[in-house]
Amino acid sequence: MNMDKPVRRVAIFALLLFFGLMAQVNYVQGSQAEDLRTDARNSRQYADVFNSPRGQISAGGEVLVTSKETGKDNPKYGRTYKDGAVFAPITGYFNGNATQVERAYNSLLGGKDTRITQQRWFDTFIGKKAEGANVELTIDPQAQRTAYEQLKAGTAQGRRGGAVVIDVKTGAVKVAASWPSFDPNEVAPQTGEKGGKRLEQLDKGDGVVKPLVDNALSQTFPPGSSFKAVVSAIGMQKLGLNSSSTVDTGQLILPESGRPLPNSHDTGNCGGAAPLRGAFAESCNTSFAKMALSMGIQELHDGATRFGFGKHVQLEPDMYAAESDVPVSIKDAKGNTIETGKDGTARSGIGQENVRATPLQMALVACSIANDGKIMNPYVVQKVRAKDQSELYNASPKEFGEAMSGDQAGQLEDMMRAVVSEGTAKNLAGRRIAGKTGTAEQGPGNPNANWFVGFSPVENPRYAFAVMVEAPGSGAANAGPVAAAIMAKVLQK
Amino acid sequence: MQSIGDQIRAHLPYQRRNAASLALLAFAMVLTLSAFAEVGLARDGNIPGGLFVYGGGLAVLAFIAYLIQAKFTPYADPLLLPLAVALNGIGLAMIYRLDLDTSHDRKVAAAAGKKLLPDAADAPGQLMWTFIGIALFVGAVMIMRDTDKPDAPLSFTPKTAQRYTYLIGLTAVVLLLLPIVPGIGAEINGARVWIHLGPFSVQPGEFAKLLLVVFFAGYLVNKRQAMSLIGKKVGPISLPRARDLGPIMVIWFFCLGVLFMQKDLGTALLFFGLFVSMLYIATQRVSWVVIGVGLLSVGIFIATLLPFMGHVNQRIDIWQNPKPYFDGGCLLESGKVVPVNPDTTIYKKYKAQGTISPGFSACAELGGEYSDSAQLMKGLFALGQGGVLGTGLGQGEPWRTPLSFSDFIFDSLGEELGLTGLMVLLLIYALIVQRGMKTAVAARDPFLKLFAGGVSFVLALQVFVIVGGVTRLIPLTGLTTPFLSQGGSSLMANWILIAILVRMSHDARKPAPQAIQDEGMTQIVSTR
């Protein structure tokens, strides 16, 4: 009996094993390579920066972030942030890890992106490293500075503030400011071990303040009465209301606890019955809580989803805002599900209970009101240019969704103007802004989250904004003037 | 009908291909020397001094090996030596390149009075082992004689081994068990496959691999007739007799033993696959393959069920979905994976207590099995970094991959040489294996046929298990990458493997001995 045949078969089997390996290597290095290179866990993509000049980040013609040679071997290049703390919510930081634009545009800034390497394939071929591309932000640097200063001045000691301004027609983010912030220079690559320690320290934070987490895009707060804009829009769709429909503004006894839900005042429009416009302008709690009760928490949740609640709004690739939510139920620390009951639904209707929103989310709400119901997808990077100034990327505005009809948006626009002309924010009259105030309680011992959410200019709005400051006081008194100051700067252009 | 072997032999020109071998060897040296040059040019902009020490050293060694091969085995397959030199040279260049980047860390460690980092590339050491490996090749080629000259001085031929089948089998088992013996055995990087021999660490499994091939070949040559002919036929599969099943069960239990005691799935897989393939070659019966694969699946299944073998389950889990385990993941009994990485509080708690493996302890507290996929993922990141053309030697960052010079050297090469380079490396391996298989087909003796076939297949299987592991084709298990990985045992064993193939290919390819016919002068009687 001869063994040649089985040897030959085993030889073929061995070949198949090698074909299997070759196929896998092709799969990993051919089709998977890009995914692996940009995997969030892959520290290589961030560590590389130290060896090659990274692209600049600029805004409004002003260069904000640059890389300079350190003259040392490791790192060869550092990273310098102009007014670091002011722009950190957008630029992010870069050291071993990266956040925000530094992370989202890492492959372009670092010169690794195929859009660069394909153009400069010969350089790649001869092993010359392609240079990083420059990123231009949509941010208005002067307005951003104003926002930072205003938030700093308006926020209570040890508490937080955030502001966002969006171009309603495009979705371009003009301002995304946060107080308190941190200086990315302190943790830049050239700081070495000291920077790493500082990063750890920043990561821990103090009280509710988490310096690495910005309060414009990445932190949620109870929106309070500013959420009434959302409830009104859902009410118009589900209950067939319009701005002149009469709503009940009288006392409300909560169905489960039997306790009353108070209005801030029981005079004027909040005296018993009023048109929706009036109830909105004077921010009568009872009418919106009643609207929420008659629609139910699920309708409220679903309606809010159309504005962007319930998901991480994506600004750029790998750059997401925190998730705003109108929860139908929540999980407690032990993992038990707690349904939002009737009382909870009523309080959700006035932006309390477990309703949470980022300033960005509330700016999107204002965007839909000022833009005939359409929400534009927010973005922060306008252009990316290679070192030779050729354009590698230019943002094209995209629609995020349609939250309401143009007619409903028009009515809400008018209601927001009424807030300033005759409602809770009369103090802002003549400052070219309209919007909805919000003063959310955050539990005993914590200052209110004061909101002003709206648009500017009052007629033919071009920008939507949301401002939140944690301070004793109210949305009209604290957040409104901050918003007015920021918008004055934005409109200067 | 002529067998395939006879057909091949009939077409063999019985040519000495020494010139071809030399030319290929020169090409292998060009590859190696350019690799060293590229490392230097990319890093420092000049030809490195290492080029002359390492490249030159290897060139001299390879040339000596060639001369010995040409003298003692002139009909040997011309490809085997140059291919092995190319692999050894590329591996050495990579280790040299990694050594340049990690030597700083080692200097720091030495200055602090600490021991040499265990996870550091060691180019001088690897050069020394290359030297010893090639010396073993030279020695083996010189000592082993032609099979048909049994009475030559020092008559040791590959066939001699057949006489000591069981002794060799026993030696293999002893070698495999040595690492478990307390005092001699040592656990390095989580696998208990090492023994301490003076200042050196040796992996006896590498040598056991070769001895087992000899044992299987010797055993199967004796039993193959009975095993292949007797048995009941049930449907398309003929079942073996119960007594013939005995050996495969023994080997199966033995491999499971290796799996349990050393927690080394890779070695178990390697040995069992080797046995089944040789059983198939010997008997030509597919039923053995079916039974073997069935038994192996049962074995692995049992291993996943046993609570203390949870890590086998986890290996498979990590293979399918490595991301949750990055930097430490804890597989809870519910099947959920929770992170236990340096950022987590529970990890910090044990870290603060000074626990040696805080992740492991933290996971134990949660009642789960701890594992970390960072090695695998970082290896894949290296491959991703390399892409199609690679970063170029000396221009990547392969030191970011853990064990970049040993288990993961294939990924390091993938980073700097790219898909292109890896395809070349795999082709080199495939060529060695196919040349070995050709030798098996051409061999005249059944024992040598099985021997050559087994040796070639075990090389293929080893490359498959480790390369498949680091590229996530199959679950990752630790094995050395033949000729590339840093380490003496592996280099020595694989150089001996090549020597055996060279010797056997010479035997198979040389002309059949000529009958002595030139008796003319004595026959002719002068009539004058």
CSV table of C-alpha atoms in Angstrom, one decimal, chain B residues 233-434:
chain,number,residue,atom,x,y,z
B,233,LYS,CA,-17.8,-0.6,7.2
B,234,VAL,CA,-20.8,1.4,8.3
B,235,GLY,CA,-22.1,3.5,5.4
B,236,PRO,CA,-19.3,5.4,3.8
B,237,ILE,CA,-17.1,5.2,6.9
B,238,SER,CA,-15.3,2.2,7.9
B,239,LEU,CA,-15.0,2.0,11.7
B,240,PRO,CA,-11.7,0.8,13.2
B,241,ARG,CA,-11.4,-2.1,15.6
B,242,ALA,CA,-11.6,-1.2,19.3
B,243,ARG,CA,-8.0,-2.1,19.9
B,244,ASP,CA,-6.8,0.2,17.1
B,245,LEU,CA,-8.7,3.0,18.7
B,246,GLY,CA,-6.5,2.6,21.8
B,247,PRO,CA,-3.5,4.7,20.6
B,248,ILE,CA,-5.6,7.6,19.4
B,249,MET,CA,-7.4,7.7,22.7
B,250,VAL,CA,-4.1,7.7,24.6
B,251,ILE,CA,-2.9,10.6,22.5
B,252,TRP,CA,-6.2,12.4,23.0
B,253,PHE,CA,-6.0,12.1,26.8
B,254,PHE,CA,-2.4,13.1,26.7
B,255,CYS,CA,-3.2,16.3,24.7
B,256,LEU,CA,-6.1,17.1,27.0
B,257,GLY,CA,-3.7,16.6,29.9
B,258,VAL,CA,-1.4,19.2,28.3
B,259,LEU,CA,-4.3,21.5,27.8
B,260,PHE,CA,-5.4,21.2,31.4
B,261,MET,CA,-2.1,21.2,33.2
B,262,GLN,CA,-0.3,23.9,31.1
B,263,LYS,CA,-3.4,25.7,29.9
B,264,ASP,CA,-1.9,25.6,26.5
B,265,LEU,CA,-4.5,25.1,23.9
B,266,GLY,CA,-2.1,25.8,21.1
B,267,THR,CA,0.3,22.9,21.9
B,268,ALA,CA,-2.6,20.5,22.4
B,269,LEU,CA,-4.1,21.5,19.1
B,270,LEU,CA,-0.7,21.2,17.4
B,271,PHE,CA,0.0,17.7,18.7
B,272,PHE,CA,-3.4,16.3,18.1
B,273,GLY,CA,-3.6,17.7,14.6
B,274,LEU,CA,-0.2,16.3,13.9
B,275,PHE,CA,-1.2,12.8,15.1
B,276,VAL,CA,-4.5,12.8,13.1
B,277,SER,CA,-2.8,13.9,9.9
B,278,MET,CA,0.0,11.3,10.2
B,279,LEU,CA,-2.7,8.6,11.0
B,280,TYR,CA,-4.4,9.6,7.8
B,281,ILE,CA,-1.2,9.5,5.8
B,282,ALA,CA,-0.4,6.0,7.2
B,283,THR,CA,-3.9,4.5,6.8
B,284,GLN,CA,-5.5,6.5,4.0
B,285,ARG,CA,-8.7,6.3,6.0
B,286,VAL,CA,-10.9,9.3,6.2
B,287,SER,CA,-12.7,7.7,9.1
B,288,TRP,CA,-9.7,8.4,11.3
B,289,VAL,CA,-9.9,12.1,10.5
B,290,VAL,CA,-13.6,12.2,11.3
B,291,ILE,CA,-13.0,10.4,14.6
B,292,GLY,CA,-10.0,12.6,15.4
B,293,VAL,CA,-11.8,15.9,14.7
B,294,GLY,CA,-14.8,14.6,16.6
B,295,LEU,CA,-12.7,13.7,19.6
B,296,LEU,CA,-10.9,17.1,19.5
B,297,SER,CA,-14.3,18.9,19.5
B,298,VAL,CA,-15.5,16.8,22.4
B,299,GLY,CA,-12.3,17.6,24.3
B,300,ILE,CA,-12.6,21.3,23.7
B,301,PHE,CA,-16.3,21.2,24.6
B,302,ILE,CA,-15.5,19.4,27.9
B,303,ALA,CA,-12.8,22.0,28.6
B,304,THR,CA,-15.3,24.8,28.1
B,305,LEU,CA,-17.8,23.2,30.6
B,306,LEU,CA,-15.3,22.7,33.4
B,307,PRO,CA,-15.5,25.6,35.8
B,308,PHE,CA,-11.7,25.9,36.3
B,309,MET,CA,-11.2,25.8,32.6
B,310,GLY,CA,-13.3,28.9,32.1
B,311,HIS,CA,-10.5,30.6,30.2
B,312,VAL,CA,-10.9,28.3,27.2
B,313,ASN,CA,-14.4,29.6,26.9
B,314,GLN,CA,-13.1,33.0,27.3
B,315,ARG,CA,-10.5,32.6,24.7
B,316,ILE,CA,-13.2,31.8,22.2
B,317,ASP,CA,-15.3,34.7,23.5
B,318,ILE,CA,-12.4,37.1,23.1
B,319,TRP,CA,-11.8,35.7,19.6
B,320,GLN,CA,-15.3,36.4,18.5
B,321,ASN,CA,-15.6,39.8,20.3
B,322,PRO,CA,-12.3,41.2,21.7
B,323,LYS,CA,-13.4,44.8,22.2
B,324,PRO,CA,-15.1,44.5,25.7
B,325,TYR,CA,-12.0,42.8,27.0
B,326,PHE,CA,-9.6,45.6,26.0
B,327,ASP,CA,-7.4,46.5,29.0
B,328,GLY,CA,-9.1,43.9,31.1
B,329,GLY,CA,-12.6,42.5,31.0
B,330,CYS,CA,-14.5,40.3,33.5
B,331,LEU,CA,-16.7,37.6,32.1
B,332,LEU,CA,-19.6,37.3,34.6
B,333,GLU,CA,-21.6,34.1,35.0
B,334,SER,CA,-24.5,35.7,33.2
B,335,GLY,CA,-22.3,35.9,30.1
B,336,LYS,CA,-21.9,39.7,30.4
B,337,VAL,CA,-18.5,41.3,30.1
B,338,VAL,CA,-17.7,44.2,32.4
B,339,PRO,CA,-14.5,46.2,32.1
B,340,VAL,CA,-12.0,45.9,34.9
B,341,ASN,CA,-9.4,48.3,33.5
B,342,PRO,CA,-7.1,50.8,35.3
B,343,ASP,CA,-9.8,53.4,35.2
B,344,THR,CA,-12.3,51.5,37.2
B,345,THR,CA,-12.7,52.0,40.9
B,346,ILE,CA,-12.6,48.3,41.8
B,347,TYR,CA,-9.3,48.0,39.9
B,348,LYS,CA,-7.9,51.0,41.7
B,349,LYS,CA,-8.9,49.5,45.1
B,350,TYR,CA,-6.8,46.4,44.5
B,351,LYS,CA,-4.0,48.4,42.9
B,352,ALA,CA,-3.9,50.5,46.1
B,353,GLN,CA,-3.7,47.4,48.2
B,354,GLY,CA,-0.6,46.5,46.2
B,355,THR,CA,-2.2,43.3,44.7
B,356,ILE,CA,0.0,41.9,42.0
B,357,SER,CA,-2.8,41.5,39.5
B,358,PRO,CA,-5.5,43.9,40.5
B,359,GLY,CA,-7.7,43.2,37.5
B,360,PHE,CA,-7.7,39.5,38.3
B,361,SER,CA,-8.6,40.1,42.0
B,362,ALA,CA,-11.2,42.7,41.1
B,363,CYS,CA,-12.9,40.2,38.7
B,364,ALA,CA,-12.7,37.4,41.3
B,365,GLU,CA,-14.6,39.7,43.7
B,366,LEU,CA,-17.3,40.1,41.0
B,367,GLY,CA,-17.4,36.3,40.6
B,368,GLY,CA,-16.2,36.3,37.0
B,369,GLU,CA,-13.3,35.2,34.8
B,370,TYR,CA,-10.8,37.9,34.1
B,371,SER,CA,-9.0,38.3,30.8
B,372,ASP,CA,-7.4,40.9,28.7
B,373,SER,CA,-7.6,41.2,24.9
B,374,ALA,CA,-5.2,44.2,24.7
B,375,GLN,CA,-2.4,42.0,23.3
B,376,LEU,CA,-4.6,40.7,20.5
B,377,MET,CA,-6.1,44.1,19.8
B,378,LYS,CA,-2.8,45.9,19.8
B,379,GLY,CA,-1.4,43.3,17.5
B,380,LEU,CA,-4.3,44.0,15.1
B,381,PHE,CA,-3.7,47.7,15.4
B,382,ALA,CA,-0.1,47.1,14.3
B,383,LEU,CA,-1.4,45.2,11.3
B,384,GLY,CA,-3.9,48.0,10.6
B,385,GLN,CA,-1.1,50.6,10.9
B,386,GLY,CA,0.9,48.6,8.3
B,387,GLY,CA,-1.9,48.4,5.7
B,388,VAL,CA,-1.0,47.2,2.3
B,389,LEU,CA,2.5,48.6,1.8
B,390,GLY,CA,3.6,48.9,5.5
B,391,THR,CA,5.3,51.8,7.2
B,392,GLY,CA,8.7,50.6,6.1
B,393,LEU,CA,11.3,48.9,8.3
B,394,GLY,CA,12.3,51.2,11.1
B,395,GLN,CA,9.5,53.6,10.5
B,396,GLY,CA,6.6,52.0,12.3
B,397,GLU,CA,6.1,51.7,16.0
B,398,PRO,CA,6.1,48.0,16.5
B,399,TRP,CA,7.2,48.3,20.1
B,400,ARG,CA,3.7,49.3,20.9
B,401,THR,CA,2.6,45.7,20.4
B,402,PRO,CA,3.1,43.6,23.5
B,403,LEU,CA,5.6,40.7,22.9
B,404,SER,CA,6.3,42.3,19.6
B,405,PHE,CA,9.5,40.3,19.2
B,406,SER,CA,8.1,36.8,20.1
B,407,ASP,CA,4.5,35.8,19.9
B,408,PHE,CA,3.5,38.9,18.0
B,409,ILE,CA,6.5,39.3,15.7
B,410,PHE,CA,4.3,38.5,12.7
B,411,ASP,CA,2.2,41.5,13.5
B,412,SER,CA,5.3,43.6,14.0
B,413,LEU,CA,6.5,42.6,10.6
B,414,GLY,CA,3.0,43.2,9.3
B,415,GLU,CA,3.2,46.8,10.5
B,416,GLU,CA,6.5,47.6,8.9
B,417,LEU,CA,6.4,45.4,5.8
B,418,GLY,CA,2.7,45.5,5.2
B,419,LEU,CA,0.4,43.1,3.6
B,420,THR,CA,3.0,42.7,0.8
B,421,GLY,CA,5.7,41.6,3.2
B,422,LEU,CA,3.4,39.2,5.1
B,423,MET,CA,2.3,37.5,1.8
B,424,VAL,CA,6.0,37.0,1.0
B,425,LEU,CA,6.6,35.5,4.5
B,426,LEU,CA,3.6,33.2,4.2
B,427,LEU,CA,4.8,32.1,0.7
B,428,ILE,CA,8.2,31.3,2.1
B,429,TYR,CA,6.6,29.1,4.8
B,430,ALA,CA,4.3,27.5,2.3
B,431,LEU,CA,7.2,26.8,0.0
B,432,ILE,CA,9.2,25.1,2.8
B,433,VAL,CA,6.2,23.0,3.7
B,434,GLN,CA,5.5,22.0,0.1
